[in-house]
Amino acid sequence: MVVDDLSSCIDRGQTFIIAEIGQNHQGELENARKLIKVASDSGVNAIKSQKRNTRTLLSEEEYDRPYDSPNSFGPTYGQHRDALELSVDEHVELMEYADSLGVTYFVSPWDPVSAKQMIDVGIPMLKIASASITDEETVKVMVASELPIIMSTGMSDEEEIEKCANWVRESSGTKVMMHCTSTYPSDFDQLNLSYMRVLSENYPDFIIGFSGHHRGIAIDVGAVAMGANVIERHFTLDRSLRGSDHAASLEVPGLQKLVRDIRAFEMAIGDGIKVVYEGEVPMRKKLRRVQ
């Protein structure tokens, strides 16, 4: 299958829809494959995961910090993070699997080592996670790749957004900026979709999108109506699974409806020219008192 890339999708007026599996695969390759297959069958354009090199990302103290959360996969925070990681080779396998299904597979690397690893194996696109927007070293490794780059703006102030945007501008690749609120799940009154207009005005050289962690799917259609060209939502097979992201993720029916409703809205926009549709002609004859 031919993979539909971000630029060509947007050029023909279609929203680029990303299913973010993050680490909802629980560190298991087979779970990741299942997530990719279901997301592809739902009609998304891309599936995103995450990549961390924990020894680069975490200090020794952070790695060894006891982690007794109900969502923990290990006794220390570092061991917890390691348990949820896929290897470079596994990411390559998933990238090839997604490609065979006609969808893009890409990652958000959280450190410079992971960024270089993913670039070296041919990942087609990269995302700067909201947590990484101030990490100049990691961002500049991504920028040097000249790949399409998506930057997310959750938990960031305007100065931080502008600084990261200027780093990203050093690349000649496609640039996307995602409005985002980094709460899980986000309350509706924290979403502030109107800020997308500010981003569009301040960053005309970026494609503007929306990355959400809210409940339901109505907000995503609203975001598209307000100008978002890229939509990203977390996705899981079961929201009751152990892990911090599952509760803020869509399950299969939700993802399917998200794609359905965004595509329906795209068709409904029309061209703004008033016409009498063929199906309306018999209604005119039947219902109008004066023809």
Short mmCIF file of N, CA and C in Angstrom, two decimals, residues 72-211:
data_model
loop_
_atom_site.label_atom_id
_atom_site.label_comp_id
_atom_site.label_asym_id
_atom_site.label_seq_id
_atom_site.Cartn_x
_atom_site.Cartn_y
_atom_site.Cartn_z
N SER A 72 2.48 1.37 38.21
CA SER A 72 3.90 1.05 38.08
C SER A 72 4.13 -0.32 37.43
N PHE A 73 5.17 -0.38 36.57
CA PHE A 73 5.61 -1.64 35.97
C PHE A 73 6.98 -2.05 36.51
N GLY A 74 7.45 -1.38 37.57
CA GLY A 74 8.74 -1.71 38.16
C GLY A 74 8.90 -1.02 39.49
N PRO A 75 9.79 -1.51 40.36
CA PRO A 75 9.94 -0.95 41.71
C PRO A 75 10.54 0.45 41.74
N THR A 76 11.33 0.81 40.72
CA THR A 76 11.87 2.18 40.63
C THR A 76 11.30 2.83 39.38
N TYR A 77 11.40 4.18 39.32
CA TYR A 77 10.85 4.86 38.17
C TYR A 77 11.59 4.46 36.89
N GLY A 78 12.90 4.28 36.99
CA GLY A 78 13.67 3.87 35.82
C GLY A 78 13.29 2.48 35.34
N GLN A 79 13.12 1.55 36.26
CA GLN A 79 12.73 0.21 35.88
C GLN A 79 11.31 0.19 35.30
N HIS A 80 10.46 1.02 35.86
CA HIS A 80 9.10 1.19 35.31
C HIS A 80 9.16 1.65 33.86
N ARG A 81 9.98 2.68 33.61
CA ARG A 81 10.10 3.21 32.24
C ARG A 81 10.71 2.16 31.31
N ASP A 82 11.72 1.44 31.78
CA ASP A 82 12.36 0.42 30.95
C ASP A 82 11.36 -0.67 30.55
N ALA A 83 10.48 -1.04 31.48
CA ALA A 83 9.52 -2.11 31.20
C ALA A 83 8.55 -1.73 30.10
N LEU A 84 8.35 -0.44 29.90
CA LEU A 84 7.40 0.04 28.91
C LEU A 84 8.05 0.37 27.56
N GLU A 85 9.35 0.18 27.46
CA GLU A 85 10.06 0.55 26.23
C GLU A 85 10.10 -0.59 25.22
N LEU A 86 10.01 -0.22 23.96
CA LEU A 86 10.28 -1.14 22.87
C LEU A 86 11.68 -0.87 22.35
N SER A 87 12.34 -1.89 21.83
CA SER A 87 13.70 -1.73 21.31
C SER A 87 13.67 -1.02 19.97
N VAL A 88 14.83 -0.58 19.52
CA VAL A 88 14.93 0.04 18.19
C VAL A 88 14.46 -0.93 17.12
N ASP A 89 14.89 -2.17 17.22
CA ASP A 89 14.49 -3.18 16.22
C ASP A 89 12.98 -3.38 16.23
N GLU A 90 12.36 -3.33 17.39
CA GLU A 90 10.91 -3.50 17.46
C GLU A 90 10.20 -2.30 16.81
N HIS A 91 10.72 -1.11 17.01
CA HIS A 91 10.13 0.05 16.35
C HIS A 91 10.27 -0.07 14.82
N VAL A 92 11.39 -0.60 14.36
CA VAL A 92 11.56 -0.81 12.92
C VAL A 92 10.52 -1.81 12.41
N GLU A 93 10.30 -2.88 13.16
CA GLU A 93 9.30 -3.87 12.76
C GLU A 93 7.91 -3.24 12.69
N LEU A 94 7.59 -2.39 13.66
CA LEU A 94 6.28 -1.74 13.67
C LEU A 94 6.15 -0.74 12.53
N MET A 95 7.23 -0.03 12.23
CA MET A 95 7.22 0.90 11.11
C MET A 95 6.95 0.16 9.81
N GLU A 96 7.59 -0.97 9.62
CA GLU A 96 7.40 -1.76 8.40
C GLU A 96 6.00 -2.35 8.35
N TYR A 97 5.49 -2.77 9.51
CA TYR A 97 4.13 -3.32 9.57
C TYR A 97 3.10 -2.25 9.22
N ALA A 98 3.24 -1.06 9.79
CA ALA A 98 2.33 0.04 9.49
C ALA A 98 2.39 0.39 8.01
N ASP A 99 3.61 0.42 7.46
CA ASP A 99 3.79 0.74 6.04
C ASP A 99 3.03 -0.26 5.18
N SER A 100 3.05 -1.53 5.56
CA SER A 100 2.33 -2.55 4.79
C SER A 100 0.82 -2.34 4.82
N LEU A 101 0.34 -1.63 5.86
CA LEU A 101 -1.09 -1.34 5.99
C LEU A 101 -1.47 0.01 5.38
N GLY A 102 -0.46 0.74 4.90
CA GLY A 102 -0.73 2.02 4.26
C GLY A 102 -0.86 3.19 5.20
N VAL A 103 -0.31 3.07 6.40
CA VAL A 103 -0.33 4.18 7.35
C VAL A 103 1.08 4.52 7.80
N THR A 104 1.26 5.75 8.25
CA THR A 104 2.56 6.21 8.73
C THR A 104 2.75 5.81 10.19
N TYR A 105 3.93 5.32 10.52
CA TYR A 105 4.29 5.06 11.91
C TYR A 105 5.46 5.97 12.27
N PHE A 106 5.30 6.71 13.36
CA PHE A 106 6.40 7.58 13.79
C PHE A 106 6.41 7.68 15.31
N VAL A 107 7.37 8.41 15.85
CA VAL A 107 7.54 8.44 17.30
C VAL A 107 7.82 9.85 17.79
N SER A 108 7.66 10.02 19.09
CA SER A 108 8.20 11.20 19.77
C SER A 108 9.38 10.72 20.61
N PRO A 109 10.61 11.05 20.22
CA PRO A 109 11.78 10.68 21.03
C PRO A 109 11.95 11.68 22.16
N TRP A 110 12.26 11.19 23.35
CA TRP A 110 12.32 12.03 24.54
C TRP A 110 13.74 12.43 24.92
N ASP A 111 14.71 12.06 24.12
CA ASP A 111 16.10 12.38 24.45
C ASP A 111 16.90 12.32 23.15
N PRO A 112 18.11 12.90 23.14
CA PRO A 112 18.88 12.96 21.88
C PRO A 112 19.32 11.59 21.37
N VAL A 113 19.59 10.65 22.27
CA VAL A 113 19.99 9.31 21.83
C VAL A 113 18.85 8.64 21.08
N SER A 114 17.64 8.70 21.65
CA SER A 114 16.48 8.10 20.98
C SER A 114 16.18 8.78 19.65
N ALA A 115 16.32 10.11 19.62
CA ALA A 115 16.08 10.84 18.38
C ALA A 115 17.02 10.36 17.28
N LYS A 116 18.31 10.25 17.60
CA LYS A 116 19.28 9.81 16.59
C LYS A 116 19.01 8.36 16.16
N GLN A 117 18.65 7.51 17.11
CA GLN A 117 18.36 6.11 16.77
C GLN A 117 17.21 6.02 15.78
N MET A 118 16.16 6.77 16.03
CA MET A 118 14.98 6.70 15.16
C MET A 118 15.27 7.30 13.78
N ILE A 119 16.03 8.36 13.75
CA ILE A 119 16.42 8.95 12.46
C ILE A 119 17.27 7.97 11.67
N ASP A 120 18.20 7.32 12.34
CA ASP A 120 19.12 6.40 11.67
C ASP A 120 18.41 5.20 11.05
N VAL A 121 17.27 4.78 11.62
CA VAL A 121 16.57 3.62 11.08
C VAL A 121 15.48 4.01 10.07
N GLY A 122 15.37 5.31 9.77
CA GLY A 122 14.49 5.73 8.69
C GLY A 122 13.07 6.10 9.09
N ILE A 123 12.88 6.50 10.34
CA ILE A 123 11.54 6.94 10.74
C ILE A 123 11.12 8.11 9.84
N PRO A 124 9.88 8.17 9.36
CA PRO A 124 9.51 9.17 8.36
C PRO A 124 9.13 10.54 8.91
N MET A 125 8.91 10.63 10.22
CA MET A 125 8.42 11.87 10.81
C MET A 125 8.71 11.82 12.30
N LEU A 126 8.82 12.99 12.95
CA LEU A 126 9.13 13.05 14.37
C LEU A 126 8.20 14.03 15.08
N LYS A 127 7.98 13.77 16.36
CA LYS A 127 7.19 14.70 17.15
C LYS A 127 7.96 15.13 18.38
N ILE A 128 7.95 16.44 18.65
CA ILE A 128 8.48 16.98 19.89
C ILE A 128 7.36 16.94 20.90
N ALA A 129 7.48 16.09 21.92
CA ALA A 129 6.45 15.99 22.94
C ALA A 129 6.38 17.29 23.74
N SER A 130 5.23 17.56 24.32
CA SER A 130 5.09 18.77 25.14
C SER A 130 6.15 18.82 26.23
N ALA A 131 6.51 17.67 26.78
CA ALA A 131 7.51 17.61 27.83
C ALA A 131 8.90 17.98 27.34
N SER A 132 9.11 17.91 26.01
CA SER A 132 10.45 18.11 25.45
C SER A 132 10.64 19.46 24.78
N ILE A 133 9.66 20.33 24.87
CA ILE A 133 9.69 21.57 24.09
C ILE A 133 10.84 22.49 24.52
N THR A 134 11.34 22.32 25.74
CA THR A 134 12.46 23.15 26.21
C THR A 134 13.81 22.44 26.10
N ASP A 135 13.81 21.22 25.56
CA ASP A 135 15.03 20.40 25.47
C ASP A 135 15.74 20.69 24.14
N GLU A 136 16.57 21.73 24.14
CA GLU A 136 17.21 22.18 22.91
C GLU A 136 18.05 21.08 22.27
N GLU A 137 18.77 20.32 23.07
CA GLU A 137 19.64 19.28 22.51
C GLU A 137 18.84 18.26 21.70
N THR A 138 17.75 17.77 22.29
CA THR A 138 16.94 16.77 21.60
C THR A 138 16.25 17.36 20.38
N VAL A 139 15.69 18.56 20.54
CA VAL A 139 15.00 19.21 19.42
C VAL A 139 15.94 19.42 18.25
N LYS A 140 17.17 19.84 18.52
CA LYS A 140 18.09 20.14 17.43
C LYS A 140 18.57 18.88 16.71
N VAL A 141 18.60 17.75 17.41
CA VAL A 141 18.89 16.49 16.71
C VAL A 141 17.77 16.19 15.73
N MET A 142 16.53 16.40 16.15
CA MET A 142 15.38 16.18 15.26
C MET A 142 15.42 17.14 14.07
N VAL A 143 15.68 18.40 14.35
CA VAL A 143 15.68 19.43 13.31
C VAL A 143 16.73 19.12 12.25
N ALA A 144 17.89 18.63 12.67
CA ALA A 144 18.98 18.34 11.72
C ALA A 144 18.60 17.25 10.73
N SER A 145 17.59 16.44 11.05
CA SER A 145 17.17 15.36 10.15
C SER A 145 16.45 15.87 8.91
N GLU A 146 15.92 17.11 8.97
CA GLU A 146 15.12 17.70 7.89
C GLU A 146 13.83 16.92 7.65
N LEU A 147 13.43 16.07 8.60
CA LEU A 147 12.16 15.34 8.48
C LEU A 147 11.00 16.25 8.86
N PRO A 148 9.78 15.90 8.46
CA PRO A 148 8.62 16.61 8.99
C PRO A 148 8.62 16.54 10.52
N ILE A 149 8.34 17.67 11.16
CA ILE A 149 8.37 17.73 12.62
C ILE A 149 7.07 18.31 13.14
N ILE A 150 6.49 17.61 14.11
CA ILE A 150 5.31 18.09 14.82
C ILE A 150 5.77 18.51 16.21
N MET A 151 5.43 19.73 16.63
CA MET A 151 5.74 20.14 18.00
C MET A 151 4.45 20.38 18.76
N SER A 152 4.38 19.83 19.97
CA SER A 152 3.21 19.98 20.81
C SER A 152 3.48 21.04 21.88
N THR A 153 2.44 21.78 22.26
CA THR A 153 2.63 22.97 23.08
C THR A 153 2.02 22.86 24.48
N GLY A 154 1.68 21.64 24.92
CA GLY A 154 1.10 21.48 26.25
C GLY A 154 2.06 21.93 27.33
N MET A 155 1.53 22.42 28.44
CA MET A 155 2.25 22.90 29.63
C MET A 155 3.36 23.90 29.30
N SER A 156 3.17 24.68 28.23
CA SER A 156 4.19 25.62 27.78
C SER A 156 3.62 27.04 27.75
N ASP A 157 4.48 28.02 28.09
CA ASP A 157 4.06 29.41 27.94
C ASP A 157 4.49 29.92 26.56
N GLU A 158 4.09 31.14 26.24
CA GLU A 158 4.33 31.65 24.89
C GLU A 158 5.82 31.82 24.59
N GLU A 159 6.60 32.17 25.59
CA GLU A 159 8.04 32.32 25.37
C GLU A 159 8.68 30.98 25.02
N GLU A 160 8.26 29.92 25.72
CA GLU A 160 8.81 28.59 25.44
C GLU A 160 8.40 28.12 24.06
N ILE A 161 7.15 28.38 23.67
CA ILE A 161 6.68 27.99 22.34
C ILE A 161 7.48 28.70 21.26
N GLU A 162 7.69 30.00 21.43
CA GLU A 162 8.42 30.76 20.42
C GLU A 162 9.86 30.28 20.30
N LYS A 163 10.50 30.00 21.43
CA LYS A 163 11.89 29.55 21.39
C LYS A 163 12.01 28.22 20.63
N CYS A 164 11.11 27.28 20.94
CA CYS A 164 11.16 25.98 20.26
C CYS A 164 10.83 26.15 18.77
N ALA A 165 9.85 27.00 18.46
CA ALA A 165 9.48 27.23 17.06
C ALA A 165 10.68 27.75 16.28
N ASN A 166 11.47 28.60 16.87
CA ASN A 166 12.65 29.12 16.18
C ASN A 166 13.70 28.04 15.96
N TRP A 167 13.81 27.10 16.87
CA TRP A 167 14.71 25.96 16.63
C TRP A 167 14.20 25.15 15.46
N VAL A 168 12.89 24.87 15.46
CA VAL A 168 12.30 24.04 14.40
C VAL A 168 12.40 24.73 13.05
N ARG A 169 12.37 26.05 13.03
CA ARG A 169 12.46 26.80 11.77
C ARG A 169 13.80 26.61 11.07
N GLU A 170 14.78 26.08 11.76
CA GLU A 170 16.07 25.81 11.13
C GLU A 170 15.98 24.64 10.15
N SER A 171 14.89 23.89 10.22
CA SER A 171 14.69 22.76 9.31
C SER A 171 13.91 23.21 8.08
N SER A 172 14.17 22.59 6.95
CA SER A 172 13.42 22.86 5.73
C SER A 172 12.22 21.92 5.59
N GLY A 173 12.07 21.00 6.55
CA GLY A 173 10.98 20.03 6.47
C GLY A 173 9.64 20.65 6.85
N THR A 174 8.56 19.89 6.63
CA THR A 174 7.23 20.33 7.01
C THR A 174 7.16 20.53 8.52
N LYS A 175 6.48 21.60 8.95
CA LYS A 175 6.43 21.95 10.37
C LYS A 175 4.97 22.03 10.81
N VAL A 176 4.67 21.37 11.92
CA VAL A 176 3.32 21.37 12.48
C VAL A 176 3.40 21.79 13.93
N MET A 177 2.46 22.65 14.35
CA MET A 177 2.38 23.05 15.76
C MET A 177 1.01 22.63 16.30
N MET A 178 1.03 21.86 17.38
CA MET A 178 -0.20 21.32 17.96
C MET A 178 -0.58 22.08 19.23
N HIS A 179 -1.78 22.66 19.22
CA HIS A 179 -2.33 23.19 20.47
C HIS A 179 -2.65 22.01 21.37
N CYS A 180 -2.34 22.13 22.66
CA CYS A 180 -2.49 20.98 23.55
C CYS A 180 -2.60 21.44 25.00
N THR A 181 -3.37 20.72 25.79
CA THR A 181 -3.42 20.90 27.24
C THR A 181 -2.99 19.59 27.87
N SER A 182 -1.93 19.62 28.66
CA SER A 182 -1.34 18.39 29.19
C SER A 182 -1.93 18.01 30.55
N THR A 183 -3.25 17.75 30.55
CA THR A 183 -3.90 17.13 31.70
C THR A 183 -4.60 15.89 31.20
N TYR A 184 -4.75 14.86 32.07
CA TYR A 184 -5.17 13.54 31.61
C TYR A 184 -6.25 12.96 32.54
N PRO A 185 -7.52 13.03 32.18
CA PRO A 185 -8.06 13.70 31.00
C PRO A 185 -8.24 15.19 31.25
N SER A 186 -8.37 15.97 30.17
CA SER A 186 -8.54 17.42 30.25
C SER A 186 -10.01 17.77 30.42
N ASP A 187 -10.30 18.70 31.34
CA ASP A 187 -11.65 19.24 31.45
C ASP A 187 -11.92 20.15 30.24
N PHE A 188 -13.16 20.23 29.82
CA PHE A 188 -13.50 21.01 28.64
C PHE A 188 -13.12 22.48 28.79
N ASP A 189 -13.26 23.01 30.00
CA ASP A 189 -12.96 24.44 30.18
C ASP A 189 -11.47 24.73 30.21
N GLN A 190 -10.63 23.70 30.03
CA GLN A 190 -9.18 23.88 29.95
C GLN A 190 -8.65 23.73 28.52
N LEU A 191 -9.52 23.50 27.56
CA LEU A 191 -9.06 23.20 26.21
C LEU A 191 -8.73 24.44 25.39
N ASN A 192 -9.45 25.53 25.57
CA ASN A 192 -9.11 26.82 24.97
C ASN A 192 -8.81 26.72 23.48
N LEU A 193 -9.74 26.15 22.74
CA LEU A 193 -9.52 25.95 21.30
C LEU A 193 -9.26 27.25 20.55
N SER A 194 -9.75 28.36 21.08
CA SER A 194 -9.53 29.64 20.41
C SER A 194 -8.06 30.00 20.30
N TYR A 195 -7.22 29.39 21.13
CA TYR A 195 -5.79 29.69 21.05
C TYR A 195 -5.18 29.21 19.73
N MET A 196 -5.85 28.27 19.05
CA MET A 196 -5.35 27.85 17.74
C MET A 196 -5.29 29.02 16.78
N ARG A 197 -6.23 29.96 16.91
CA ARG A 197 -6.21 31.15 16.04
C ARG A 197 -4.98 31.99 16.32
N VAL A 198 -4.60 32.09 17.58
CA VAL A 198 -3.40 32.84 17.94
C VAL A 198 -2.17 32.17 17.34
N LEU A 199 -2.09 30.85 17.46
CA LEU A 199 -0.96 30.12 16.87
C LEU A 199 -0.91 30.32 15.36
N SER A 200 -2.07 30.28 14.72
CA SER A 200 -2.13 30.45 13.27
C SER A 200 -1.63 31.83 12.86
N GLU A 201 -1.97 32.86 13.65
CA GLU A 201 -1.52 34.22 13.35
C GLU A 201 -0.03 34.40 13.62
N ASN A 202 0.43 33.81 14.73
CA ASN A 202 1.83 34.00 15.13
C ASN A 202 2.81 33.11 14.37
N TYR A 203 2.32 31.98 13.85
CA TYR A 203 3.21 31.01 13.20
C TYR A 203 2.63 30.60 11.84
N PRO A 204 2.57 31.54 10.90
CA PRO A 204 1.98 31.23 9.58
C PRO A 204 2.78 30.21 8.78
N ASP A 205 4.03 29.96 9.18
CA ASP A 205 4.86 28.98 8.49
C ASP A 205 4.68 27.57 9.05
N PHE A 206 3.80 27.43 10.04
CA PHE A 206 3.49 26.12 10.62
C PHE A 206 2.06 25.72 10.26
N ILE A 207 1.85 24.42 10.02
CA ILE A 207 0.51 23.85 9.96
C ILE A 207 0.01 23.75 11.40
N ILE A 208 -1.22 24.13 11.64
CA ILE A 208 -1.75 24.12 13.01
C ILE A 208 -2.64 22.90 13.23
N GLY A 209 -2.46 22.25 14.39
CA GLY A 209 -3.27 21.09 14.74
C GLY A 209 -3.69 21.11 16.19
N PHE A 210 -4.33 20.03 16.62
CA PHE A 210 -4.84 19.92 17.98
C PHE A 210 -4.58 18.52 18.50
N SER A 211 -3.94 18.44 19.66
CA SER A 211 -3.69 17.17 20.33
C SER A 211 -4.47 17.16 21.63
#
